[in-house]
Short mmCIF file of C-alpha atoms in Angstrom, two decimals:
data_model
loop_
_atom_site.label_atom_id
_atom_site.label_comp_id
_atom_site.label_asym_id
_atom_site.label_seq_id
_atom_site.Cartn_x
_atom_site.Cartn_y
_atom_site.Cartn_z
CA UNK A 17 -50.73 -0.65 45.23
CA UNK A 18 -50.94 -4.35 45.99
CA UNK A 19 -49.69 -4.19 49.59
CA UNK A 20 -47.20 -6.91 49.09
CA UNK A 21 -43.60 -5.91 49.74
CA UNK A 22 -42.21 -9.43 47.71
CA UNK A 23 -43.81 -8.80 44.84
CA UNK A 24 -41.79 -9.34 41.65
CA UNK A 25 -41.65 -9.54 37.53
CA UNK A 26 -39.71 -12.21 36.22
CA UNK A 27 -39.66 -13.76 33.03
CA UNK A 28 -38.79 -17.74 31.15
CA UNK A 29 -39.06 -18.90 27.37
CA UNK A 30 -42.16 -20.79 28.52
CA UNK A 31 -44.39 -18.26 29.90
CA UNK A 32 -42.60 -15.22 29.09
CA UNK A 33 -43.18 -12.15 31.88
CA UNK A 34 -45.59 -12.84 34.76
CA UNK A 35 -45.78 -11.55 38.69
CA UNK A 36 -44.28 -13.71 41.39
CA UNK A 37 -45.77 -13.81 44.67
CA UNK A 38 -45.19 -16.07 47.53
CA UNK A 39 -47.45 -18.27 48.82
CA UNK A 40 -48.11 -16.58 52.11
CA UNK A 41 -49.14 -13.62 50.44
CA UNK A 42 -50.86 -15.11 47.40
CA UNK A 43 -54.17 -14.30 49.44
CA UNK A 44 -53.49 -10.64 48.53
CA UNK A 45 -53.30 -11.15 44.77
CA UNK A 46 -55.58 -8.19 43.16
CA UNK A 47 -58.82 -9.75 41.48
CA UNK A 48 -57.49 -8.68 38.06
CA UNK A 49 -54.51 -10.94 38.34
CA UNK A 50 -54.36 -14.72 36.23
CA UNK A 51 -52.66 -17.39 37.97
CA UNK A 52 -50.35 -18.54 35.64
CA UNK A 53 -48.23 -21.51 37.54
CA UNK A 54 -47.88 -22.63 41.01
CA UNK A 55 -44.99 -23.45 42.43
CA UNK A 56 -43.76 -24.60 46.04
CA UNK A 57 -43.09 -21.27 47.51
CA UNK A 58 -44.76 -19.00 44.98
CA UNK A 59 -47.29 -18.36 42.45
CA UNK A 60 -47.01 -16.58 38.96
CA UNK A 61 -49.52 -14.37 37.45
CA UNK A 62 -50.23 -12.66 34.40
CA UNK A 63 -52.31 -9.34 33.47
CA UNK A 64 -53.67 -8.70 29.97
CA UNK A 65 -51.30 -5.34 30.64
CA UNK A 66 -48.26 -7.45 31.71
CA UNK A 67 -48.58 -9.28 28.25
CA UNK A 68 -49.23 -6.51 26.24
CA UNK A 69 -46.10 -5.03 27.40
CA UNK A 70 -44.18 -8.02 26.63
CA UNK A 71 -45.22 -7.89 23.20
CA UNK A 72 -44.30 -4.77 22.70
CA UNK A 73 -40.78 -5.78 24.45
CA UNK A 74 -40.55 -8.89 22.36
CA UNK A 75 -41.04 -7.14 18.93
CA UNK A 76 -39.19 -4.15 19.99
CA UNK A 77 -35.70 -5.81 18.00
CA UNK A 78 -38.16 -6.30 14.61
CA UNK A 79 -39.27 -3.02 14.82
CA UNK A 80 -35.60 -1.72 15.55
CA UNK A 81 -34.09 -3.57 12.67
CA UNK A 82 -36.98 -2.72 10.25
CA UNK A 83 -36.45 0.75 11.32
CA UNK A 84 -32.90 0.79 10.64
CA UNK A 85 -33.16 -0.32 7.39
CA UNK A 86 -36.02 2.44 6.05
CA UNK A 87 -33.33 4.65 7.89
CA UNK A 88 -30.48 3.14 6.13
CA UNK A 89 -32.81 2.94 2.07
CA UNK A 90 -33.58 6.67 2.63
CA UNK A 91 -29.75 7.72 3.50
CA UNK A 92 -28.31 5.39 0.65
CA UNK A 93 -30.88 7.39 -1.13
CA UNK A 94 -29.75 10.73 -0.54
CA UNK A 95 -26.07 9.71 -1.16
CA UNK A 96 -27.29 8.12 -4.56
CA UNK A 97 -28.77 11.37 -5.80
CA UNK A 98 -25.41 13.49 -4.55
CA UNK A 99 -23.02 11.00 -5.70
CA UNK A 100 -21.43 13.03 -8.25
CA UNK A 101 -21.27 16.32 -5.70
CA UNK A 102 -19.48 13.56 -3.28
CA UNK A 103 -16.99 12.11 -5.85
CA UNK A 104 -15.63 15.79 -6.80
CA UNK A 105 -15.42 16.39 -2.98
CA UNK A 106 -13.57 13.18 -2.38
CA UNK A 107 -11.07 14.02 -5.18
CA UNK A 108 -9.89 17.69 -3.71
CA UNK A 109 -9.74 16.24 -0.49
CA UNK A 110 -7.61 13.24 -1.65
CA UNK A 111 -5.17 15.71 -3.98
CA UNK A 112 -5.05 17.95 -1.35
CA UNK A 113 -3.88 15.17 1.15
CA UNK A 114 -1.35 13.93 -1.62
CA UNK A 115 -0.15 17.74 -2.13
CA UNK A 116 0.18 18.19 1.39
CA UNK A 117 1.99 14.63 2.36
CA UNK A 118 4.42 16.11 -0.68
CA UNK A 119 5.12 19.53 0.82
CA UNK A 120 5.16 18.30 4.20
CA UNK A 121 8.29 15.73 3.47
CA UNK A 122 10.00 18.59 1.36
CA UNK A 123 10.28 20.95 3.59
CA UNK A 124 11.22 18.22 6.64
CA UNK A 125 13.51 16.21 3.91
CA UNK A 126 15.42 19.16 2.22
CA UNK A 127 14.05 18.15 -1.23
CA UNK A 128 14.36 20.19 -4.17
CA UNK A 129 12.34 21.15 -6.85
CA UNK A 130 13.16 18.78 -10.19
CA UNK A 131 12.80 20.48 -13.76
CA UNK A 132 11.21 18.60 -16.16
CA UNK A 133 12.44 19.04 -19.41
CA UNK A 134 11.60 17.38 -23.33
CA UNK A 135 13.62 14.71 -24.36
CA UNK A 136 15.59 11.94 -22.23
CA UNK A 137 18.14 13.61 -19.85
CA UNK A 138 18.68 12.73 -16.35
CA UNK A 139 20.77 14.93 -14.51
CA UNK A 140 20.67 14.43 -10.42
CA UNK A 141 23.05 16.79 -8.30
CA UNK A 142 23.48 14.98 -4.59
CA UNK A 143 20.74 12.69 -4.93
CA UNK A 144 19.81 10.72 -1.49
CA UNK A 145 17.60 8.09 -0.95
CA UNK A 146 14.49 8.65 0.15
CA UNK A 147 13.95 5.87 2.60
CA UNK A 148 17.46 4.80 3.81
CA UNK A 149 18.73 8.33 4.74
CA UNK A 150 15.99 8.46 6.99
CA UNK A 151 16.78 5.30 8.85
CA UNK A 152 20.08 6.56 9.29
CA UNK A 153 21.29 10.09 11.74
CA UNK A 154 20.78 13.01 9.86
CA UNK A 155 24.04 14.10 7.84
CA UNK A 156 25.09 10.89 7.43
CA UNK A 157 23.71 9.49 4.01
CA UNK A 158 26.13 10.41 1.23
CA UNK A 159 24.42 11.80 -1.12
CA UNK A 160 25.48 10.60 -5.07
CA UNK A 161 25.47 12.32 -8.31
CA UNK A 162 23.90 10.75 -12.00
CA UNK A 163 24.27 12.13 -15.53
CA UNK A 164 22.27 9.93 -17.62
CA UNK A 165 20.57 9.75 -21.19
CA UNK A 166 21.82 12.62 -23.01
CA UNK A 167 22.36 10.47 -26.37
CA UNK A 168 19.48 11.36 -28.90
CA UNK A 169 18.76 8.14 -30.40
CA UNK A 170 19.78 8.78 -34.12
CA UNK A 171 23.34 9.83 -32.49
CA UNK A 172 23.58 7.16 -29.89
CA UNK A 173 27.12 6.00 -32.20
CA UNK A 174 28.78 9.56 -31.34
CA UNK A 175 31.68 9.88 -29.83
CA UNK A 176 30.73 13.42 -28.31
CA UNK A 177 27.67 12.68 -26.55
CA UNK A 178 26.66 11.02 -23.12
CA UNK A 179 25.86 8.01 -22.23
CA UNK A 180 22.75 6.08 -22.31
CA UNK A 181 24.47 3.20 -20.17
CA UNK A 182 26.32 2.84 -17.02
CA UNK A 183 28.23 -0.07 -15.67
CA UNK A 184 28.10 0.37 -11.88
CA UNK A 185 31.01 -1.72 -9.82
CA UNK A 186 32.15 -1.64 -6.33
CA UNK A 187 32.36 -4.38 -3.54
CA UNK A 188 29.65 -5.90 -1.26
CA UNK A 189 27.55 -4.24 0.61
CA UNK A 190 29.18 -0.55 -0.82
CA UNK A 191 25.92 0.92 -2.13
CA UNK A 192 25.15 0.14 -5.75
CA UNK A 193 21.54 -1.20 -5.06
CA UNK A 194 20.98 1.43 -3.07
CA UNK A 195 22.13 3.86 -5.75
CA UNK A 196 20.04 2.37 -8.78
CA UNK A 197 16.87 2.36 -6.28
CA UNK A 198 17.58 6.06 -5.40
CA UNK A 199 17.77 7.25 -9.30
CA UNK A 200 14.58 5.01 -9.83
CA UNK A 201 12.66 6.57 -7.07
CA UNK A 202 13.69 9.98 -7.72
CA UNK A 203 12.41 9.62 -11.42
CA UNK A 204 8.82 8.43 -10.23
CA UNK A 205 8.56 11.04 -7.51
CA UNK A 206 9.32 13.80 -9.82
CA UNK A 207 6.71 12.29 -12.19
CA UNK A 208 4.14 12.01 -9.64
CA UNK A 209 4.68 15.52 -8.75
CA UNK A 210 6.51 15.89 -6.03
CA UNK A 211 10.08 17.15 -4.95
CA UNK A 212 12.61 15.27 -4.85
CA UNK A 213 15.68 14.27 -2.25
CA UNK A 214 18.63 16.13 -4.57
CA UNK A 215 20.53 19.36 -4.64
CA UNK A 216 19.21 19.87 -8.09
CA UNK A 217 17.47 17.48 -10.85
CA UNK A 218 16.82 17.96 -14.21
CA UNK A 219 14.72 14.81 -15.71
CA UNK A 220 12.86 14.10 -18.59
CA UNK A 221 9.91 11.77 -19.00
CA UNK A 222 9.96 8.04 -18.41
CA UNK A 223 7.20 5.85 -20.08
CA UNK A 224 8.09 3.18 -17.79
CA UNK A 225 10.58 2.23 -15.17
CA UNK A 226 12.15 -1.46 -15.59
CA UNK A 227 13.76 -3.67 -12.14
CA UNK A 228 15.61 -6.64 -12.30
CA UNK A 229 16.92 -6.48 -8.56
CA UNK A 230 17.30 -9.30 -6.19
CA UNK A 231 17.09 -12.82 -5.99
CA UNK A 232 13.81 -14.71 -5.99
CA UNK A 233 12.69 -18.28 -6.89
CA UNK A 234 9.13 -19.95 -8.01
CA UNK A 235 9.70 -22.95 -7.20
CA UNK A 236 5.88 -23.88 -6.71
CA UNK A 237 5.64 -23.02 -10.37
CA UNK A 238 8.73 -24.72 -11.19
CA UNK A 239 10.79 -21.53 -11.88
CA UNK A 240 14.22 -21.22 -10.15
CA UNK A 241 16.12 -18.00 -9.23
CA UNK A 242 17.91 -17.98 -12.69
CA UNK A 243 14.77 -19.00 -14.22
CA UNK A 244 12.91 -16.02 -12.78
CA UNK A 245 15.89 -13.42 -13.32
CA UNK A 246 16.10 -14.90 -17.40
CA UNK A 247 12.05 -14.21 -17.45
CA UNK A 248 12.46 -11.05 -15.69
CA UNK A 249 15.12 -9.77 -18.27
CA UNK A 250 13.47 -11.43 -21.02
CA UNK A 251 10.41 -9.17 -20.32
CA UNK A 252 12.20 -5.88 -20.36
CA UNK A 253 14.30 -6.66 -23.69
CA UNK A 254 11.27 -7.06 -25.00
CA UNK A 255 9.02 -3.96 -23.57
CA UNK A 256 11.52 -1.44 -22.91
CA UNK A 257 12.21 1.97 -25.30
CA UNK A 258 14.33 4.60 -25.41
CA UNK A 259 12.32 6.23 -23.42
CA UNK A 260 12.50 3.69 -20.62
CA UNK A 261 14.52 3.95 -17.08
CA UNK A 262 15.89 0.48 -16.82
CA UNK A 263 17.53 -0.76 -13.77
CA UNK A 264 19.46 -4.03 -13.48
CA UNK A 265 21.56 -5.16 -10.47
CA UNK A 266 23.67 -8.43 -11.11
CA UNK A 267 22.32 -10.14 -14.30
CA UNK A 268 23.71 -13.72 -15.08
CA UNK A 269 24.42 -14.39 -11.54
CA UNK A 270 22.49 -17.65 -11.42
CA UNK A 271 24.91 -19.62 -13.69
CA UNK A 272 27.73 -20.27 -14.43
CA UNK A 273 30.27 -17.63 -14.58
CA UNK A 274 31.30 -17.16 -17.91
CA UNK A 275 27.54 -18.07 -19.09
CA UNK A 276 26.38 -15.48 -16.40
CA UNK A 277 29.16 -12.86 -17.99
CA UNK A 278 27.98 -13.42 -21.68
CA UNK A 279 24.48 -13.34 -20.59
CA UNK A 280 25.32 -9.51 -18.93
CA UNK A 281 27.28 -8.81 -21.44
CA UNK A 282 24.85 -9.52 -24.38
CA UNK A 283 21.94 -7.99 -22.35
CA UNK A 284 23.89 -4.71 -21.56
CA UNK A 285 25.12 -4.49 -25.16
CA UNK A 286 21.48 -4.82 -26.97
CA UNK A 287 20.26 -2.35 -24.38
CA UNK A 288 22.98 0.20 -25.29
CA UNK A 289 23.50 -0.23 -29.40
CA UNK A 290 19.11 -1.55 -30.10
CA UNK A 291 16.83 -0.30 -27.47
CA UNK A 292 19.00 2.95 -26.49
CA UNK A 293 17.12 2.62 -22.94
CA UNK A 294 18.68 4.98 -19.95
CA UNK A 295 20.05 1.92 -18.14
CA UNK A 296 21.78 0.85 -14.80
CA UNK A 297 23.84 -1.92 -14.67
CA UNK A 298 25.17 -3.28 -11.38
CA UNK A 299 27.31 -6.18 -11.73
CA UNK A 300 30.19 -7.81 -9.89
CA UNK A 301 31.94 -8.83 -13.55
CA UNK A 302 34.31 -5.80 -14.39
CA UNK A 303 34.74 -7.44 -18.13
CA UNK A 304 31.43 -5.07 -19.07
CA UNK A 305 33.77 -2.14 -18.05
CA UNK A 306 35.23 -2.75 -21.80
CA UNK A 307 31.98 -1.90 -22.80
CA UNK A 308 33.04 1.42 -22.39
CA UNK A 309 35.73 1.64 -24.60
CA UNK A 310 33.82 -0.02 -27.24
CA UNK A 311 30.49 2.16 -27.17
CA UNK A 312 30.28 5.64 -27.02
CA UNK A 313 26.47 5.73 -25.08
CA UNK A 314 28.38 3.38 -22.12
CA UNK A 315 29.90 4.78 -19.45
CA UNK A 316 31.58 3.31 -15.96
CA UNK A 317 30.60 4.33 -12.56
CA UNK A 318 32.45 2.81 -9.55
CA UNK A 319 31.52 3.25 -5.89
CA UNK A 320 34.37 4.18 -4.00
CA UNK A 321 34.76 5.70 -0.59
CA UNK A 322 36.19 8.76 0.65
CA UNK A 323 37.49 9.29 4.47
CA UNK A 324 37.40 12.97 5.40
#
C-alpha cells in the first residue's frame, strides 16, 4: 500500500511495536503515520492501529491465564458434583487391574489355587518362591514343602498333634531365608486373594505376619545391630497370638554365643509353650533341635540337598 519495499514492524520494551523505515524513503511515510524515534538510518512510526494491536498482543497472556482458570473452576466443578460416580469407577477399575495382575501371573507362574480353611493350619505342597524362581531358568527352583500349625491351642502339650514350631538348620547360603520368606509370602498372597506359587495349599487365617530377618543397625539413634534385633524380638513377644505367622532367621546372633543361644532358646521356647504362634526359626545353633524332644508343638526341619 505504502510503496516502500523496506518497510518493517519491529518492536523494544521502550516503545513497544512501531514501523521502521529508512531514511531515504521516510519521504513516503503515509500522512496517518506518527514518528516515533529517529535514528541514523531509519525512522520509527506508530499508528493508533499498530498500538491497538499491541495491546491486544500484550494482554493476550492475562486473558489466556484468566481464561484457563474459569476453564479450570468450571471443570473442577463438574468433577466435584460427580465425585462419588468417579470414586466407584476408580475402584472397579483398580480391582479389576489387581484381579487381572493376579490371573495374569497364575497362569504364566503355574500357581495354584490355596483353600482357606477355619482354624490355624498351614499346609504348602511344593511351595516356590515367588520372586527368586523367577530370577533363576525355569525348572530350576526347588520347590519345598511346610506342614505347620495344626496344634489347637488348649492341646498344644499333646503328644499326637503337629507342631506349632519349627527349628530350621542347614549351612550358609543353603536356603533357609529363602524358605521362611517363601511360606511368609505365600500366606499374604493367599490372603490378599490371589493364587499362590505351590502344588497345593491349604492355609488358615493370619492376623498378622511377624519378621525378624537380617542384620541392621541405628546407629544415628544409638541402636546397634543386637540392639535393633533385641527391639525387633521384643516387639513380637509382645504382639504376637496364636493366630500369628512368625518368622525369625538367626536370633541371638549379635552376642555372645552362649548369651545369643539362651536368648534363641528362651525366645523359641515362650513362642512354642505361651504364645502358641505358627513360628519359623532359622538358626545356626543346633542345641534348639532338643527343643524337639522336649515339646510336642516343635518340630526340626533341615535343608539338605539332593543330586539327581
Amino acid at each position: 500500500r505504502t510503496g516502500i519495499p523496506t518497510l518493517k514492524v519491529g518492536f523494544n520494551k521502550t516503545f513497544g511495536y512501531y514501523i521502521s523505515i529508512t531514511r531515504s524513503k521516510s519521504e513516503s511515510a503515509p500522512d496517518n503515520y506518527i514518528r516515533k524515534q529517529t535514528l541514523t538510518n531509519e525512522e520509527r512510526y506508530i499508528t493508533p492501529d499498530l498500538k491497538e494491536r499491541e495491546a491486544r498482543v500484550l494482554t493476550a497472556q492475562d486473558d489466556l491465564n484468566r481464561i484457563e482458570y474459569e476453564i479450570f473452576l468450571q471443570l473442577r466443578q463438574e468433577v466435584g458434583d460427580r465425585s462419588e460416580e468417579i470414586r466407584r469407577v476408580a475402584k472397579a477399575v483398580a480391582a479389576l487391574d489387581v484381579l487381572r495382575g493376579f490371573a495374569d501371573v497364575a497362569v504364566e507362574q503355574g500357581y495354584c489355587r490355596p483353600q482357606m480353611v477355619e482354624g490355624r493350619a498351614i499346609a504348602i505342597e511344593d511351595g516356590r518362591h515367588p520372586v527368586v524362581e523367577q530370577s533363576l531358568p525355569a525348572g530350576f527352583f526347588v520347590p519345598n514343602s511346610a506342614q505347620l500349625g495344626d496344634t489347637p491351642p488348649e492341646s498344644r502339650r499333646d503328644p499326637q498333634v503337629g507342631p506349632d514350631l519349627i527349628i530350621l538348620t542347614g549351612p550358609n547360603a543353603s536356603g533357609k531365608s529363602c524358605y521362611l520368606r517363601q511360606i511368609g509370602l505365600i500366606q499374604l498372597m493367599a490372603q490378599t486373594g490371589s493364587f499362590v506359587p505351590a502344588k497345593s495349599a491349604v492355609l488358615g487365617i493370619c492376623d498378622r505376619i511377624f519378621t525378624r530377618v537380617g542384620a541392621v543397625d541405628d546407629l544415628a539413634t544409638g541402636q546397634s545391630t543386637f540392639m535393633v534385633e533385641m527391639n525387633e524380638t521384643a516387639n513380637i513377644l509382645n504382639h504376637a497370638t496364636a493366630s500369628s505367622l512368625v518368622l525369625l532367621d538367626e536370633i541371638g546372633r549379635g552376642t555372645a554365643t552362649f548369651d545369643g543361644l539362651s536368648i534363641a532358646w528362651a525366645v523359641a521356647e515362650y513362642l512354642a509353650t505361651e504364645i502358641g504362634s505358627r513360628t519359623i526359626f532359622a538358626t545356626h545353633y543346633h542345641e534348639l533341635n532338643e527343643l524337639a524332644s522336649m515339646l510336642p508343638n516343635v518340630a526340626n526341619y533341615q535343608v539338605t540337598v539332593k543330586e539327581l
